[in-house]
Amino acid sequence: MSRFLSPEALRCAPYTPGEQPRDQRYIKLNTNESPFPPSPRVLEALSRAEAEKLYLYSDPTCAALNEAVARRYGLGPENVISGNGSDEILAFAFRAFCGEGKGAAFADITYGFYEAQAALFGLEAKRVPLREDFSLNVEDYLDFPGTVVIANPNAPTGMTVSVSGIRRLLERDPERVVIVDEAYVDFGAESCVPLVREYENLLVTQTMSKSRSLAGGRIGFALGSRELIADLNRVKYSFNPYSVNRLSLLAGAAAMEDGEYFRSCCDAVQKTRAWTVKALEERGFAVLPSSANFVFAKSDRLPGGELYRKLKENGILVRWFDKDRIRDFVRITIGSREQMEALAEEIDRLLSVL
Amino acid sequence: MSRFLSPEALRCAPYTPGEQPRDQRYIKLNTNESPFPPSPRVLEALSRAEAEKLYLYSDPTCAALNEAVARRYGLGPENVISGNGSDEILAFAFRAFCGEGKGAAFADITYGFYEAQAALFGLEAKRVPLREDFSLNVEDYLDFPGTVVIANPNAPTGMTVSVSGIRRLLERDPERVVIVDEAYVDFGAESCVPLVREYENLLVTQTMSKSRSLAGGRIGFALGSRELIADLNRVKYSFNPYSVNRLSLLAGAAAMEDGEYFRSCCDAVQKTRAWTVKALEERGFAVLPSSANFVFAKSDRLPGGELYRKLKENGILVRWFDKDRIRDFVRITIGSREQMEALAEEIDRLLSVL
């Protein structure tokens, strides 16, 4: 860093994203991408005629995309904000709803970005330990006076909180915002989106990076009361009004409209997840109950760091977090059946030479 | 706004972007877009094969794009950061280099986003009045102890500051960052990019939204010393690491590599600008000397607000700022020759019925 860095920026805690190798020689099971290409409707929407219009700005209100999202969830466009990935929307939410004396609470083991964004805005962050079995106890958050952020399903565990638990948090203190990050909800968890009409203090964020096969398009959105969405727009227009580009607006709307393709992809991931859990358990792994497009697993014979390194040496990328409580685990994205079979074979080989 | 809004977010001063009508019935001369489509190389780069890869994340380091930018300017990739438009990079810079007791200074009449971003981070902003003729006096900034932000050419005036003036600012206080926003530099102003090697405290931002015909792709970049760029990355990885999407990474690199097309577009805009200035002056307008792809002009017969409204009623969008000192002016983007001829005709008609 330079001598010009402000003390505020010095306090930042930058997030380390999973490796994104520039070549494609790895089986990539480390950043929870979909193994499927985008919907054919997305490919159709990205026409040459649209590319020729890139000299014009995108619609800063993201109206057509917000309308497609709203239709899908039976809400109004005033209940939707779209952004450059859900990471951006989460950052807007941290700025909009937190500040001095009004921090954020989240789990000790959860998406690392909450920590980074709290630090970016100089917020007090309360890290609430998950139970020994990595489940989240909503009781721990009941009386927290700031914003509560819950990833549901959680990452990297894949485990869920019940909607009734979220409801308790929302009702306990109607003056407090509860953010439910549903990046992985489409792979088998129960969504809180139906609660948006009921609770003014609920914000649900989702992403098109996982279940909609658009990680490279950078499209996320949030659903909430008209007032919460207006607050987020206030921050967005102070930061970067044109945050979603023209082609991503089109891709996102097309993906949202192709419900059939979406369901077939999610079904396939859930089937392959069941196969993968069984395969790992048969090989001596403990696997946390996952409702996401990844599993969090530990081997009874290979420590997490070693497993990560050996798999990488042999062409398979998984994610390992060198962090207390989870150092023994690796997070494995559910890829295609073929990719998971290759993983199982490689694990067999690694275990056989121990 | 909701009762949940933090006092920090309440202090935000959201930017109002120019109108982006969803239909295309207007001659759009209000947001300084290029009148030309992107380079044919860009269209080629956005292939179906690449669209099919949108299920994979983009490269968060933007390596290929940064390399293309670095090659173009004879710098190293460590001297470049790319972002989701130069607005995003400017926000990163405000966070990286400013903070409590270290504010930002910029002109009273300049790009409205500096104000918005300073408010977003709760910074003290010093608004330094331009001279009566709208020229910027570097003397006014010599002893400012925080970060100096200068749009060169300035918006909405189109007027420039000399590189020797910027040099004086850089040398006067080597502990202070000077940000030169060169969004419009390619239309005839002198760039400070060659100074990047000389001054550790210089950051130059540019955008592909204007001279590279990619407003809808949302691609901006900054050039600076390795240390300044590392600071900006620290903020980027605390906010949204994957901020440039896959297709924009490709489009940006392709646009940067097509120097010939770029020069032909910039030349055409400059020729049309000369024609437009003459046409406006012949119609009684005072036009500020512009080195940008727009002109800032006031009629001797039609106040700015009225001109804006009447042009809009008749299908031509220009930008009007309802703000002290510049209320009499309108900012007119240089479009195609045909569009500017249509503008001149419409002005003739409006003046004839006064």
XYZ file of C-alpha atoms in Angstrom:
708
model
C 0.000 0.000 0.000
C 1.071 3.595 -0.521
C 1.700 6.415 1.900
C -1.447 8.012 0.492
C -3.826 5.379 1.872
C -6.392 6.827 4.279
C -6.695 5.284 7.772
C -10.243 4.319 6.788
C -9.005 2.337 3.797
C -6.207 0.869 5.879
C -8.872 -0.671 8.097
C -10.382 -2.468 5.090
C -10.263 -6.257 5.161
C -10.267 -7.175 1.463
C -11.992 -10.409 0.494
C -9.963 -13.120 -1.209
C -12.018 -14.596 -4.028
C -11.504 -18.193 -5.118
C -8.827 -18.772 -7.726
C -9.893 -17.917 -11.283
C -7.222 -19.492 -13.455
C -6.950 -17.900 -16.891
C -6.509 -21.210 -18.661
C -9.116 -23.949 -18.523
C -7.019 -26.930 -17.559
C -8.658 -27.349 -14.155
C -11.885 -29.039 -13.178
C -13.194 -25.975 -11.408
C -15.141 -26.838 -8.258
C -14.030 -23.839 -6.208
C -16.337 -20.860 -6.815
C -19.822 -22.390 -6.921
C -20.497 -21.668 -10.568
C -23.160 -23.593 -12.428
C -21.870 -26.470 -14.577
C -24.432 -25.511 -17.229
C -24.292 -22.788 -19.870
C -26.816 -19.946 -19.683
C -30.339 -20.531 -20.972
C -30.697 -20.618 -24.776
C -32.924 -17.563 -24.351
C -29.967 -15.686 -22.886
C -27.808 -16.553 -25.883
C -30.583 -15.396 -28.177
C -30.983 -12.110 -26.301
C -27.271 -11.315 -26.703
C -27.606 -10.612 -30.407
C -25.249 -8.704 -32.637
C -27.882 -5.984 -32.947
C -27.746 -5.479 -29.189
C -23.949 -5.480 -29.154
C -24.058 -2.707 -31.748
C -26.013 -0.590 -29.257
C -23.239 -0.697 -26.675
C -22.366 2.897 -27.569
C -25.484 3.892 -25.587
C -25.680 3.849 -21.808
C -27.636 1.124 -20.096
C -30.874 1.973 -18.330
C -29.772 3.044 -14.825
C -33.157 2.082 -13.388
C -32.778 -1.478 -14.793
C -36.524 -1.288 -15.445
C -36.927 -4.271 -17.784
C -34.789 -6.521 -15.584
C -36.542 -5.434 -12.395
C -39.898 -6.092 -14.047
C -38.832 -9.602 -15.068
C -37.673 -10.322 -11.512
C -40.842 -8.831 -10.009
C -43.075 -10.929 -12.303
C -41.228 -14.086 -11.330
C -41.794 -13.462 -7.618
C -45.243 -11.877 -7.763
C -44.006 -8.509 -6.501
C -43.979 -5.024 -7.979
C -40.940 -3.478 -9.711
C -40.761 -1.027 -6.794
C -39.838 -4.034 -4.637
C -36.745 -4.845 -6.708
C -33.268 -3.391 -7.153
C -30.736 -4.935 -9.522
C -27.005 -4.534 -9.254
C -23.598 -5.601 -10.461
C -23.789 -8.907 -8.618
C -25.355 -9.357 -5.193
C -22.011 -8.298 -3.690
C -22.695 -4.768 -4.874
C -26.213 -4.799 -3.466
C -24.959 -6.099 -0.131
C -22.481 -3.204 -0.038
C -25.326 -0.760 -0.722
C -27.290 -2.364 2.118
C -24.395 -2.103 4.599
C -24.137 1.622 3.770
C -27.883 2.223 3.741
C -28.821 0.540 6.996
C -25.680 0.618 9.143
C -23.510 3.365 10.532
C -22.061 4.712 13.717
C -23.650 2.971 16.673
C -25.597 0.691 14.357
C -23.442 -2.243 13.381
C -24.059 -5.567 11.708
C -24.234 -9.081 13.115
C -23.431 -12.201 11.166
C -22.134 -15.709 11.803
C -18.484 -16.402 12.588
C -18.507 -18.909 9.734
C -20.270 -17.382 6.752
C -19.682 -15.562 3.475
C -16.416 -13.654 3.963
C -17.714 -10.622 2.184
C -19.837 -9.384 5.076
C -16.658 -8.870 7.063
C -15.015 -7.015 4.171
C -17.958 -4.735 3.581
C -18.446 -3.952 7.270
C -14.788 -2.930 7.393
C -15.153 -0.844 4.219
C -17.755 1.321 5.924
C -15.994 1.249 9.313
C -18.884 -0.611 10.945
C -18.861 -2.496 14.180
C -19.273 -6.146 13.249
C -20.537 -8.731 15.717
C -19.465 -12.231 14.731
C -21.902 -14.676 16.272
C -20.519 -18.225 16.610
C -22.487 -20.970 14.919
C -23.265 -23.950 17.134
C -20.730 -26.768 17.359
C -22.566 -28.579 14.538
C -22.452 -25.373 12.390
C -26.175 -24.746 12.683
C -27.296 -21.167 13.332
C -29.246 -20.348 16.462
C -31.603 -17.440 15.815
C -31.854 -16.866 19.586
C -28.328 -15.431 19.425
C -29.545 -12.572 17.209
C -32.884 -11.764 18.852
C -31.701 -8.735 20.790
C -28.955 -7.440 18.507
C -29.745 -3.769 17.942
C -28.178 -3.371 14.462
C -28.633 -5.059 11.097
C -28.698 -8.859 11.032
C -27.229 -10.594 7.979
C -27.978 -14.260 7.450
C -26.855 -16.308 4.481
C -29.531 -18.925 3.895
C -28.342 -21.462 2.943
C -25.120 -20.478 4.635
C -21.757 -20.553 2.874
C -19.506 -22.434 3.122
C -21.586 -24.885 5.184
C -24.639 -25.190 2.899
C -26.856 -25.395 5.995
C -30.188 -23.591 6.373
C -32.165 -21.574 8.886
C -35.918 -22.114 8.991
C -38.216 -19.433 7.620
C -39.994 -19.465 10.981
C -36.672 -18.569 12.608
C -36.251 -15.595 10.262
C -39.819 -14.597 11.016
C -39.000 -14.488 14.728
C -36.073 -12.173 14.042
C -38.228 -9.895 11.899
C -40.980 -9.692 14.484
C -38.791 -9.318 17.534
C -37.622 -5.866 16.472
C -39.484 -4.213 13.582
C -37.019 -1.292 13.724
C -34.147 -3.492 12.655
C -33.366 -4.655 9.123
C -32.812 -8.362 8.555
C -30.917 -9.195 5.365
C -31.332 -12.752 4.124
C -28.724 -13.569 1.504
C -30.314 -16.263 -0.656
C -27.487 -16.696 -3.163
C -27.948 -20.478 -2.937
C -31.637 -20.769 -2.108
C -32.697 -22.286 -5.428
C -30.924 -25.566 -4.719
C -33.425 -26.814 -2.187
C -33.898 -24.308 0.663
C -37.069 -22.452 1.578
C -37.055 -18.834 0.418
C -38.079 -15.823 2.516
C -39.286 -13.934 -0.573
C -42.968 -14.583 0.297
C -42.375 -12.672 3.555
C -41.421 -9.480 1.675
C -45.053 -8.350 1.557
C -45.454 -8.952 5.275
C -42.373 -7.326 6.761
C -41.098 -3.849 5.998
C -37.767 -4.699 7.595
C -36.876 -7.704 5.424
C -34.409 -7.514 2.564
C -33.756 -10.658 0.523
C -30.759 -10.683 -1.816
C -30.298 -13.159 -4.651
C -27.844 -13.641 -7.479
C -27.920 -14.929 -11.045
C -24.385 -16.285 -10.620
C -25.419 -19.721 -9.418
C -28.834 -21.119 -10.326
C -29.145 -18.898 -13.430
C -25.710 -19.765 -14.889
C -24.639 -16.134 -15.201
C -21.660 -15.695 -12.852
C -19.768 -13.926 -15.644
C -22.657 -11.540 -16.287
C -22.543 -10.041 -12.780
C -26.201 -9.709 -11.972
C -27.699 -9.686 -8.516
C -30.916 -8.316 -7.096
C -32.685 -7.643 -3.852
C -36.338 -7.814 -2.923
C -37.869 -5.744 -0.164
C -40.416 -3.147 0.780
C -40.673 -0.091 -1.444
C -38.970 1.969 1.275
C -35.973 -0.330 1.690
C -35.492 -0.470 -2.075
C -35.648 3.347 -2.274
C -32.919 3.514 0.391
C -30.704 1.189 -1.621
C -31.236 3.290 -4.725
C -30.168 6.339 -2.755
C -26.800 4.682 -2.183
C -26.592 3.298 -5.710
C -27.052 6.765 -7.214
C -24.312 8.051 -4.921
C -21.923 5.358 -6.039
C -22.454 4.251 -9.630
C -25.897 4.726 -11.185
C -25.204 2.719 -14.348
C -23.972 -0.304 -12.475
C -25.513 -3.002 -14.697
C -24.343 -3.016 -18.301
C -26.626 -3.314 -21.340
C -25.927 -6.950 -22.186
C -26.298 -8.114 -18.592
C -29.659 -6.368 -18.342
C -30.817 -8.397 -21.341
C -29.202 -11.626 -20.175
C -30.695 -11.300 -16.707
C -34.220 -10.684 -17.933
C -33.996 -13.585 -20.403
C -32.671 -15.928 -17.720
C -35.440 -14.912 -15.350
C -38.063 -15.655 -17.973
C -36.839 -19.168 -18.741
C -38.295 -20.935 -15.726
C -38.150 -24.349 -17.318
C -34.425 -24.284 -18.018
C -33.805 -22.878 -14.543
C -35.691 -25.731 -12.873
C -33.964 -28.381 -14.962
C -30.536 -26.994 -13.978
C -31.423 -26.818 -10.286
C -32.850 -30.365 -10.358
C -29.712 -31.702 -12.004
C -27.490 -30.026 -9.410
C -29.560 -31.490 -6.564
C -29.354 -34.994 -8.051
C -25.615 -34.700 -8.539
C -25.268 -33.351 -5.016
C -26.993 -36.438 -3.612
C -24.637 -38.640 -5.636
C -21.632 -36.640 -4.457
C -22.586 -36.752 -0.782
C -22.919 -40.524 -0.992
C -19.617 -40.861 -2.849
C -17.813 -38.744 -0.272
C -19.353 -40.548 2.686
C -18.362 -43.888 1.181
C -14.806 -42.546 1.116
C -14.790 -41.675 4.802
C -15.838 -38.035 4.565
C -18.178 -36.238 6.965
C -20.434 -34.034 4.869
C -22.563 -31.239 6.342
C -26.234 -31.305 5.244
C -26.239 -29.035 2.176
C -29.099 -27.210 0.502
C -26.694 -25.378 -1.814
C -24.761 -26.129 -5.009
C -21.736 -27.150 -2.968
C -20.890 -29.442 -0.100
C -18.650 -28.791 2.878
C -16.831 -31.960 3.752
C -13.921 -33.287 5.758
C -11.965 -36.441 5.229
C -11.112 -38.755 8.117
C -7.651 -39.220 6.613
C -6.623 -36.082 4.723
C -6.546 -32.648 6.412
C -8.344 -29.914 4.431
C -5.238 -28.012 3.350
C -3.513 -31.140 2.137
C -6.565 -32.352 0.271
C -6.935 -28.952 -1.407
C -3.289 -28.904 -2.484
C -3.216 -32.479 -3.728
C -6.407 -32.063 -5.718
C -5.026 -28.887 -7.251
C -1.782 -30.626 -8.201
C -3.938 -33.137 -9.999
C -6.105 -30.684 -11.876
C -9.095 -30.242 -9.562
C -9.752 -26.923 -7.810
C -11.784 -26.894 -4.607
C -11.918 -24.165 -1.946
C -10.110 -24.391 1.357
C -10.368 -21.799 4.106
C -7.351 -21.582 6.400
C -9.514 -20.516 9.311
C -10.315 -21.748 12.807
C -13.158 -24.286 13.134
C -13.194 -25.129 9.406
C -9.546 -25.798 8.607
C -10.261 -29.526 8.246
C -12.917 -28.997 5.588
C -12.957 -28.285 1.893
C -15.848 -26.710 0.025
C -16.639 -28.560 -3.174
C -18.898 -27.066 -5.831
C -21.382 -29.463 -7.389
C -20.311 -29.621 -11.019
C -21.507 -31.998 -13.706
C -21.871 -35.695 -12.913
C -18.722 -36.365 -14.962
C -16.750 -33.798 -12.989
C -17.880 -35.282 -9.685
C -16.965 -38.775 -10.862
C -13.515 -37.469 -11.756
C -13.272 -35.989 -8.257
C -14.269 -39.277 -6.631
C -11.681 -41.153 -8.679
C -8.987 -38.680 -7.777
C -9.877 -38.960 -4.083
C -9.667 -42.746 -4.379
C -6.212 -42.395 -5.858
C -5.060 -39.945 -3.186
C -6.338 -42.158 -0.389
C -4.781 -45.288 -1.907
C -1.264 -43.848 -1.810
C -1.440 -42.550 1.766
C -36.737 6.889 2.398
C -37.440 4.446 5.210
C -37.065 4.735 8.965
C -34.196 2.264 8.634
C -31.895 4.635 6.742
C -28.650 5.335 8.591
C -27.680 8.968 9.262
C -24.640 8.340 7.066
C -26.829 7.329 4.131
C -29.179 10.207 4.836
C -26.263 12.564 4.214
C -25.792 11.077 0.729
C -26.360 13.422 -2.195
C -27.390 11.050 -4.995
C -26.385 12.011 -8.523
C -29.101 12.572 -11.111
C -28.014 10.995 -14.385
C -29.222 12.379 -17.701
C -32.510 11.004 -18.945
C -32.271 7.561 -20.537
C -35.590 7.127 -22.326
C -36.504 3.501 -22.931
C -37.767 4.151 -26.424
C -35.575 5.580 -29.170
C -37.705 8.398 -30.477
C -35.354 11.139 -29.282
C -32.230 12.535 -30.872
C -30.151 11.902 -27.784
C -27.609 14.653 -27.178
C -27.774 14.590 -23.388
C -25.337 12.039 -21.956
C -22.209 12.427 -24.084
C -22.386 9.044 -25.731
C -20.537 8.394 -28.967
C -22.665 8.596 -32.127
C -20.736 5.612 -33.505
C -21.200 1.901 -32.808
C -18.369 0.015 -31.093
C -15.387 -1.088 -33.165
C -15.999 -4.090 -35.464
C -13.361 -5.876 -33.365
C -15.602 -5.481 -30.331
C -18.538 -7.050 -32.158
C -16.298 -9.910 -33.236
C -15.041 -10.450 -29.675
C -18.596 -10.788 -28.357
C -19.112 -14.165 -29.961
C -21.688 -16.789 -29.127
C -18.894 -18.995 -27.817
C -18.033 -16.323 -25.269
C -21.663 -15.816 -24.307
C -21.860 -19.539 -23.602
C -19.093 -19.109 -21.029
C -21.127 -16.655 -18.964
C -21.731 -19.422 -16.411
C -18.122 -18.853 -15.308
C -17.006 -15.865 -13.263
C -15.038 -13.125 -14.927
C -11.391 -12.640 -14.067
C -11.448 -10.391 -10.975
C -7.953 -9.105 -11.766
C -9.109 -8.015 -15.267
C -5.657 -9.120 -16.416
C -6.219 -9.207 -20.189
C -8.003 -5.853 -20.187
C -5.398 -4.212 -17.975
C -2.678 -5.545 -20.256
C -4.385 -4.085 -23.324
C -4.702 -0.716 -21.604
C -1.107 -0.826 -20.373
C 0.206 -1.652 -23.867
C -1.722 1.243 -25.346
C -0.173 3.721 -22.910
C 3.304 2.222 -22.601
C 2.853 1.345 -18.936
C 2.897 -1.924 -17.006
C -0.260 -3.831 -16.013
C 0.606 -2.981 -12.390
C -0.128 0.638 -13.327
C -3.722 -0.125 -14.351
C -6.981 -0.907 -12.586
C -10.198 -1.526 -14.514
C -13.666 -1.096 -13.107
C -17.376 -0.955 -13.790
C -17.132 2.477 -15.407
C -14.830 5.229 -14.227
C -17.537 6.199 -11.703
C -16.730 3.051 -9.759
C -13.005 3.736 -9.871
C -13.548 7.303 -8.713
C -15.537 5.949 -5.757
C -12.674 3.586 -4.927
C -10.275 6.536 -5.083
C -12.401 8.690 -2.765
C -12.392 5.828 -0.232
C -8.717 4.968 -0.703
C -7.221 8.436 -0.424
C -9.684 10.489 1.625
C -11.089 10.195 5.112
C -11.532 12.066 8.330
C -9.499 15.258 8.220
C -8.478 14.548 4.635
C -11.140 15.829 2.318
C -11.388 16.433 -1.398
C -11.308 19.648 -3.418
C -12.960 20.087 -6.787
C -14.480 22.872 -8.853
C -17.885 24.350 -8.059
C -18.892 23.611 -11.643
C -17.747 20.117 -12.556
C -18.907 16.519 -12.821
C -21.673 16.147 -10.219
C -20.493 12.753 -9.162
C -17.573 14.021 -7.087
C -20.062 15.678 -4.784
C -22.132 12.488 -4.534
C -19.161 10.280 -3.798
C -17.675 12.655 -1.235
C -21.039 12.606 0.558
C -21.215 8.803 0.329
C -18.010 8.523 2.345
C -18.860 11.442 4.639
C -15.911 13.487 3.363
C -15.377 17.177 3.705
C -15.661 18.605 0.204
C -14.156 21.942 -0.761
C -15.879 23.413 -3.807
C -13.460 25.794 -5.485
C -15.157 28.375 -7.737
C -14.026 28.432 -11.353
C -13.098 31.881 -12.646
C -15.836 34.074 -14.102
C -14.995 32.718 -17.583
C -15.248 29.123 -16.230
C -11.516 28.505 -16.489
C -9.834 26.703 -13.600
C -7.079 28.442 -11.670
C -4.599 25.881 -10.330
C -3.357 28.472 -7.812
C -6.592 27.917 -5.909
C -5.610 24.293 -5.202
C -1.902 24.683 -4.484
C -2.171 24.523 -0.706
C -5.216 22.303 -0.288
C -4.136 19.534 2.100
C -6.467 16.758 0.850
C -7.082 15.075 -2.487
C -7.513 17.305 -5.537
C -9.903 16.125 -8.252
C -9.773 17.824 -11.630
C -11.856 16.862 -14.644
C -9.751 17.640 -17.692
C -11.465 18.581 -19.925
C -14.007 19.701 -17.396
C -17.692 18.796 -17.612
C -20.031 20.427 -18.396
C -17.818 23.239 -19.682
C -15.488 21.253 -21.962
C -12.606 23.526 -20.938
C -9.104 22.319 -20.137
C -6.324 22.835 -17.625
C -2.763 22.772 -18.933
C -0.554 19.781 -18.157
C 1.991 22.216 -16.735
C -0.679 23.390 -14.300
C -1.299 19.806 -13.154
C 2.439 19.341 -12.845
C 2.597 22.300 -10.461
C -0.101 20.730 -8.287
C 1.722 17.401 -8.238
C 5.024 18.964 -7.313
C 3.748 21.439 -4.761
C 2.796 18.647 -2.346
C 4.060 15.160 -3.135
C 2.116 13.812 -0.128
C -1.191 14.662 -1.749
C -2.978 12.676 -4.450
C -4.114 14.535 -7.554
C -6.831 12.765 -9.535
C -7.198 13.866 -13.140
C -10.460 12.618 -14.610
C -9.802 12.339 -18.341
C -13.202 10.997 -19.396
C -13.170 13.401 -22.359
C -9.457 13.753 -23.047
C -9.463 11.914 -26.369
C -11.385 14.666 -28.133
C -8.518 17.112 -28.298
C -7.049 17.793 -24.843
C -3.545 16.985 -23.659
C -3.387 13.894 -21.450
C -1.504 13.599 -18.151
C -0.886 9.885 -18.695
C 2.784 10.489 -19.647
C 3.263 11.979 -16.150
C 2.282 8.702 -14.452
C 5.883 7.470 -14.547
C 7.120 10.717 -13.024
C 4.737 11.294 -10.138
C 3.774 8.753 -7.513
C 0.853 10.943 -6.442
C -0.924 11.154 -9.813
C -3.978 9.095 -10.653
C -5.511 9.469 -14.116
C -8.974 8.015 -14.711
C -10.433 7.335 -18.139
C -13.552 5.692 -19.499
C -14.530 3.659 -22.546
C -17.981 5.262 -22.495
C -17.121 8.155 -24.787
C -14.246 7.836 -27.255
C -14.444 4.014 -27.324
C -18.222 3.817 -27.972
C -18.862 1.515 -25.011
C -21.086 3.481 -22.607
C -23.374 0.460 -22.313
C -20.452 -1.847 -21.522
C -19.519 0.012 -18.333
C -15.753 -0.011 -18.524
C -13.456 2.512 -16.926
C -9.852 2.396 -15.858
C -7.251 4.332 -13.932
C -3.530 4.715 -14.473
C -1.114 5.446 -11.664
C 1.898 4.289 -9.719
C 1.974 0.669 -8.627
C 1.285 1.787 -5.051
C -1.783 3.875 -5.881
C -3.206 1.053 -7.989
C -2.633 -1.416 -5.136
C -4.563 0.925 -2.825
C -7.487 1.022 -5.242
C -7.481 -2.765 -5.469
C -7.638 -2.912 -1.677
C -10.936 -1.031 -1.829
C -12.189 -2.963 -4.854
C -11.675 -6.296 -3.081
C -13.577 -4.917 -0.091
C -16.487 -3.875 -2.251
C -17.007 -6.103 -5.272
C -14.039 -8.044 -6.636
C -15.743 -9.244 -9.811
C -16.838 -5.798 -10.854
C -16.252 -6.109 -14.609
C -18.276 -8.787 -16.353
C -16.882 -11.297 -18.866
C -18.217 -9.681 -22.029
C -17.113 -6.195 -21.027
C -13.599 -7.482 -20.335
C -13.503 -8.764 -23.916
C -15.157 -5.691 -25.406
C -12.826 -3.337 -23.572
C -9.656 -5.125 -24.652
C -10.852 -5.295 -28.274
C -11.756 -1.593 -28.283
C -8.377 -0.689 -26.831
C -6.602 -2.643 -29.540
C -8.407 -0.970 -32.437
C -6.481 2.277 -32.503
C -7.449 3.099 -36.052
C -11.190 2.986 -35.464
C -10.744 4.955 -32.239
C -8.881 7.743 -34.014
C -11.390 7.929 -36.852
C -14.262 8.297 -34.344
C -12.450 10.990 -32.358
C -11.556 12.882 -35.552
C -15.142 12.800 -36.758
C -16.417 14.111 -33.425
C -13.913 16.967 -33.498
C -14.924 17.939 -37.037
C -18.596 17.851 -36.146
C -17.861 19.848 -33.014
C -16.254 22.606 -35.099
C -19.293 22.641 -37.384
C -21.648 22.747 -34.380
C -19.819 25.589 -32.650
C -20.022 27.653 -35.816
C -23.694 26.820 -36.308
C -24.523 27.797 -32.741
C -22.522 31.012 -32.881
C -24.270 31.967 -36.107
C -27.522 31.565 -34.200
C -26.511 33.948 -31.433
C -25.114 31.420 -28.962
C -22.062 31.952 -26.785
C -20.132 28.672 -26.770
C -17.379 27.872 -24.274
C -14.140 26.587 -25.866
C -14.608 22.808 -25.813
C -12.055 20.019 -26.021
C -14.712 17.400 -25.282
C -17.456 15.575 -27.201
C -19.978 18.173 -26.089
C -20.361 21.940 -26.077
C -21.678 24.165 -23.332
C -23.607 27.005 -24.877
C -26.073 29.742 -24.063
C -28.475 31.473 -26.370
C -28.844 35.254 -26.346
C -32.608 34.805 -26.695
C -33.670 31.547 -25.033
C -32.919 30.818 -21.364
C -31.345 27.371 -20.759
C -34.355 25.778 -19.105
C -36.713 26.923 -21.818
C -34.396 25.790 -24.587
C -34.031 22.379 -22.944
C -37.801 21.967 -22.609
C -38.631 23.150 -26.099
C -36.006 20.930 -27.692
C -37.318 17.976 -25.696
C -40.895 18.674 -26.801
C -39.587 18.507 -30.326
C -37.675 15.279 -29.976
C -34.163 16.450 -29.084
C -32.670 15.747 -25.659
C -29.914 17.995 -24.331
C -28.769 18.435 -20.728
C -29.729 21.400 -18.585
C -28.463 21.971 -15.052
C -30.755 24.029 -12.861
C -27.825 25.395 -10.902
C -26.337 28.797 -10.105
C -23.860 30.229 -12.624
C -24.848 27.789 -15.392
C -28.638 28.041 -15.485
C -28.508 29.907 -18.806
C -26.553 27.155 -20.544
C -27.335 23.807 -22.070
C -24.835 21.020 -22.594
C -25.097 19.520 -26.051
C -23.416 16.232 -26.928
C -21.719 16.140 -30.315
C -23.679 13.520 -32.217
C -23.488 12.669 -35.893
C -23.400 15.485 -38.455
C -27.030 14.674 -39.353
C -28.109 14.928 -35.728
C -26.379 18.286 -35.328
C -27.987 19.573 -38.502
C -31.369 18.532 -37.118
C -30.534 20.415 -33.926
C -29.583 23.555 -35.851
C -32.815 23.395 -37.836
C -34.872 22.966 -34.706
C -33.118 25.923 -33.066
C -33.863 28.007 -36.164
C -37.507 27.069 -35.862
C -37.640 27.845 -32.135
C -35.981 31.218 -32.615
C -38.246 32.118 -35.548
C -41.417 31.760 -33.462
C -40.194 33.781 -30.464
